[in-house]
Amino acid sequence: MVTDLIDLKALDDERGGLVAIEEFDVGFEIKRVYFIFGTQPEVIRGLHAHRELKQVAIALSGRCTFLLDDGRERQTVVLDDPHRGLPIKSMIWREMSDFSPDCVLLVLASEPYDEADYIRSYEEFREAITATPSDPCRATI
Ligand code: TYD
C-alpha cells in the first residue's frame, strides 16, 4: 500500500460537522493551503510527483479519486469523507480524476509553492526513483 487514510479530529455534534487539523495530526508544519473546485468530471489533474513536498488531501465536499504510485506499487483511493485525510509523502506520482461536480479538494502542504520541486514527467519520476540509493528495493525496478 502506498499510503493510508488518516482519521481527522471530528468534533461534529447535533449542529453539524466540525473537523480540526493541527500540525501534529498531519506530521509536518503546514506552510501552504490550497483548494481545488469546479473540476470537470472528465479532467485528470496532478500528473506529477514532488521531490520534497509532503501533503495531506481532504475532500471537503463531494468526491474524487486519487491514483498514487511510489514506483513499486499503484494504489487507487476514493476521497469522499471530510473526516479523513490522504497523506501523500514526497516522491509519489499522483493523478486525480472522477471529480464530482461538488468536489472541493483541500490540500495541506509542507512547503511554499516551488515549481522546481515538481517532477512533471512520469519517465523522469521513474528514473529518479530508481536512482534513489536510500531504498535498495527501488534499485531493482
Ligand atoms: P498544479 O499543481 O499543476 O495543479 P494540479 O496538480 O492540481 O493539476 O498547479 C496548477 C498551476 O497552478 C501551476 O501553474 C502551478 C500553479 N500553482 C501555484 O502557483 N501555487 C500553488 O500553490 C499550486 C498548488 C499551484
Short mmCIF file of C-alpha atoms and ligand atoms in Angstrom, two decimals:
data_model
loop_
_atom_site.label_atom_id
_atom_site.label_comp_id
_atom_site.label_asym_id
_atom_site.label_seq_id
_atom_site.Cartn_x
_atom_site.Cartn_y
_atom_site.Cartn_z
CA MET A 1 0.00 0.00 0.00
CA VAL A 2 1.37 3.43 -0.94
CA THR A 3 -0.49 5.29 1.79
CA ASP A 4 -3.39 5.01 4.17
CA LEU A 5 -6.20 7.40 5.01
CA ILE A 6 -5.97 9.08 8.41
CA ASP A 7 -8.88 9.90 10.67
CA LEU A 8 -9.08 13.61 11.37
CA LYS A 9 -10.30 15.07 14.64
CA ALA A 10 -14.07 15.16 14.25
CA LEU A 11 -15.97 17.50 16.57
CA ASP A 12 -19.32 17.01 14.89
CA ASP A 13 -22.39 17.46 17.04
CA GLU A 14 -26.12 17.91 16.54
CA ARG A 15 -25.47 21.33 14.93
CA GLY A 16 -23.34 19.86 12.16
CA GLY A 17 -19.79 18.92 11.28
CA LEU A 18 -16.52 20.38 12.54
CA VAL A 19 -13.10 18.97 11.83
CA ALA A 20 -9.96 20.43 13.44
CA ILE A 21 -6.50 19.85 12.00
CA GLU A 22 -3.24 20.75 13.72
CA GLU A 23 0.32 20.20 12.58
CA PHE A 24 0.64 17.26 14.92
CA ASP A 25 -2.19 15.49 13.06
CA VAL A 26 -0.55 15.74 9.64
CA GLY A 27 3.08 15.19 10.71
CA PHE A 28 4.55 18.36 9.19
CA GLU A 29 4.44 22.11 9.62
CA ILE A 30 1.66 23.40 7.36
CA LYS A 31 3.21 26.15 5.24
CA ARG A 32 0.63 26.31 2.45
CA VAL A 33 -3.04 25.52 1.92
CA TYR A 34 -4.83 25.40 -1.42
CA PHE A 35 -8.10 24.03 -2.69
CA ILE A 36 -9.37 22.73 -6.00
CA PHE A 37 -13.03 23.03 -7.01
CA GLY A 38 -15.26 23.19 -10.07
CA THR A 39 -13.26 20.46 -11.82
CA GLN A 40 -15.00 18.90 -14.80
CA PRO A 41 -15.61 15.13 -14.37
CA GLU A 42 -13.51 14.18 -17.43
CA VAL A 43 -10.47 16.16 -16.22
CA ILE A 44 -7.36 14.48 -14.83
CA ARG A 45 -5.30 16.69 -12.51
CA GLY A 46 -1.97 16.13 -10.83
CA LEU A 47 0.16 14.06 -13.22
CA HIS A 48 3.26 14.91 -11.21
CA ALA A 49 5.35 13.98 -8.19
CA HIS A 50 7.16 16.22 -5.71
CA ARG A 51 10.79 15.78 -4.78
CA GLU A 52 10.42 17.02 -1.18
CA LEU A 53 6.87 18.25 -0.62
CA LYS A 54 4.56 16.35 1.70
CA GLN A 55 0.81 16.86 1.51
CA VAL A 56 -2.47 15.79 3.03
CA ALA A 57 -5.56 15.94 0.79
CA ILE A 58 -9.12 16.15 2.11
CA ALA A 59 -12.36 16.13 0.11
CA LEU A 60 -14.28 18.85 1.97
CA SER A 61 -17.29 18.06 -0.17
CA GLY A 62 -18.06 15.68 -2.98
CA ARG A 63 -15.75 13.01 -4.27
CA CYS A 64 -12.63 12.44 -6.33
CA THR A 65 -10.28 9.55 -6.98
CA PHE A 66 -6.52 9.55 -6.40
CA LEU A 67 -4.14 7.23 -8.21
CA LEU A 68 -0.89 7.07 -6.23
CA ASP A 69 2.30 5.43 -7.48
CA ASP A 70 5.52 5.10 -5.49
CA GLY A 71 7.43 3.46 -8.33
CA ARG A 72 6.81 -0.02 -6.98
CA GLU A 73 3.09 -0.07 -6.37
CA ARG A 74 -0.04 1.73 -7.57
CA GLN A 75 -2.99 2.45 -5.32
CA THR A 76 -6.38 3.95 -6.04
CA VAL A 77 -8.14 5.81 -3.24
CA VAL A 78 -11.57 7.41 -3.34
CA LEU A 79 -11.76 10.56 -1.22
CA ASP A 80 -15.34 11.26 -0.21
CA ASP A 81 -15.30 11.95 3.53
CA PRO A 82 -14.26 15.29 5.08
CA HIS A 83 -13.36 13.43 8.28
CA ARG A 84 -10.49 11.60 6.56
CA GLY A 85 -7.22 12.81 5.09
CA LEU A 86 -4.97 11.26 2.46
CA PRO A 87 -1.26 11.67 3.30
CA ILE A 88 1.00 11.90 0.23
CA LYS A 89 4.69 11.81 1.04
CA SER A 90 7.45 13.01 -1.27
CA MET A 91 8.27 11.13 -4.48
CA ILE A 92 4.75 9.84 -5.11
CA TRP A 93 3.28 10.18 -8.59
CA ARG A 94 -0.38 11.28 -8.32
CA GLU A 95 -3.30 11.58 -10.69
CA MET A 96 -6.69 12.88 -9.57
CA SER A 97 -9.80 12.07 -11.58
CA ASP A 98 -13.51 11.35 -11.41
CA PHE A 99 -14.31 14.66 -9.69
CA SER A 100 -17.94 15.06 -8.71
CA PRO A 101 -19.40 18.50 -9.62
CA ASP A 102 -19.50 19.49 -5.94
CA CYS A 103 -15.97 18.33 -5.13
CA VAL A 104 -13.87 20.75 -3.07
CA LEU A 105 -10.45 19.24 -2.52
CA LEU A 106 -8.36 20.86 0.23
CA VAL A 107 -4.61 20.28 0.25
CA LEU A 108 -2.31 20.98 3.19
CA ALA A 109 1.33 21.28 2.15
CA SER A 110 4.65 21.20 3.98
CA GLU A 111 6.35 23.87 1.82
CA PRO A 112 5.54 27.04 -0.09
CA TYR A 113 4.93 26.66 -3.83
CA ASP A 114 8.11 25.81 -5.72
CA GLU A 115 7.92 24.72 -9.35
CA ALA A 116 11.45 23.27 -9.05
CA ASP A 117 10.09 20.68 -6.62
CA TYR A 118 7.75 19.23 -9.29
CA ILE A 119 8.55 16.23 -11.47
CA ARG A 120 6.06 16.51 -14.31
CA SER A 121 7.31 13.63 -16.48
CA TYR A 122 6.45 10.08 -15.44
CA GLU A 123 9.62 8.84 -17.13
CA GLU A 124 11.71 11.28 -15.11
CA PHE A 125 9.88 10.18 -11.95
CA ARG A 126 10.74 6.53 -12.61
CA GLU A 127 14.36 7.42 -13.27
CA ALA A 128 14.57 9.46 -10.06
CA ILE A 129 13.01 6.64 -8.03
CA THR A 130 15.42 4.08 -9.47
CA ALA A 131 18.36 6.34 -8.71
CA THR A 132 17.37 6.83 -5.06
CA PRO A 133 20.01 4.96 -3.05
CA SER A 134 18.17 5.13 0.30
CA ASP A 135 15.76 2.32 -0.61
CA PRO A 136 17.53 -0.73 -2.02
CA CYS A 137 14.22 -2.31 -3.18
CA ARG A 138 13.75 0.54 -5.64
CA ALA A 139 17.12 -0.07 -7.32
CA THR A 140 15.81 -3.31 -8.81
CA ILE A 141 12.84 -1.78 -10.62
P1 TYD B 1 -0.70 22.07 -10.32
O1 TYD B 1 -0.02 21.74 -9.04
O2 TYD B 1 -0.05 21.60 -11.59
O3 TYD B 1 -2.20 21.57 -10.29
P2 TYD B 1 -2.79 20.07 -10.24
O4 TYD B 1 -1.73 19.17 -9.71
O5 TYD B 1 -3.96 20.15 -9.34
O6 TYD B 1 -3.22 19.68 -11.60
O7 TYD B 1 -0.90 23.65 -10.39
C1 TYD B 1 -1.57 24.29 -11.45
C2 TYD B 1 -0.91 25.66 -11.68
O8 TYD B 1 -1.03 26.47 -10.52
C3 TYD B 1 0.58 25.53 -11.99
O9 TYD B 1 0.92 26.51 -12.96
C4 TYD B 1 1.25 25.89 -10.69
C5 TYD B 1 0.27 26.84 -10.03
N1 TYD B 1 0.26 26.76 -8.55
C6 TYD B 1 0.72 27.83 -7.79
O10 TYD B 1 1.15 28.85 -8.32
N2 TYD B 1 0.70 27.71 -6.42
C7 TYD B 1 0.25 26.60 -5.80
O11 TYD B 1 0.25 26.53 -4.53
C8 TYD B 1 -0.22 25.49 -6.60
C9 TYD B 1 -0.73 24.22 -5.95
C10 TYD B 1 -0.20 25.62 -7.97
#
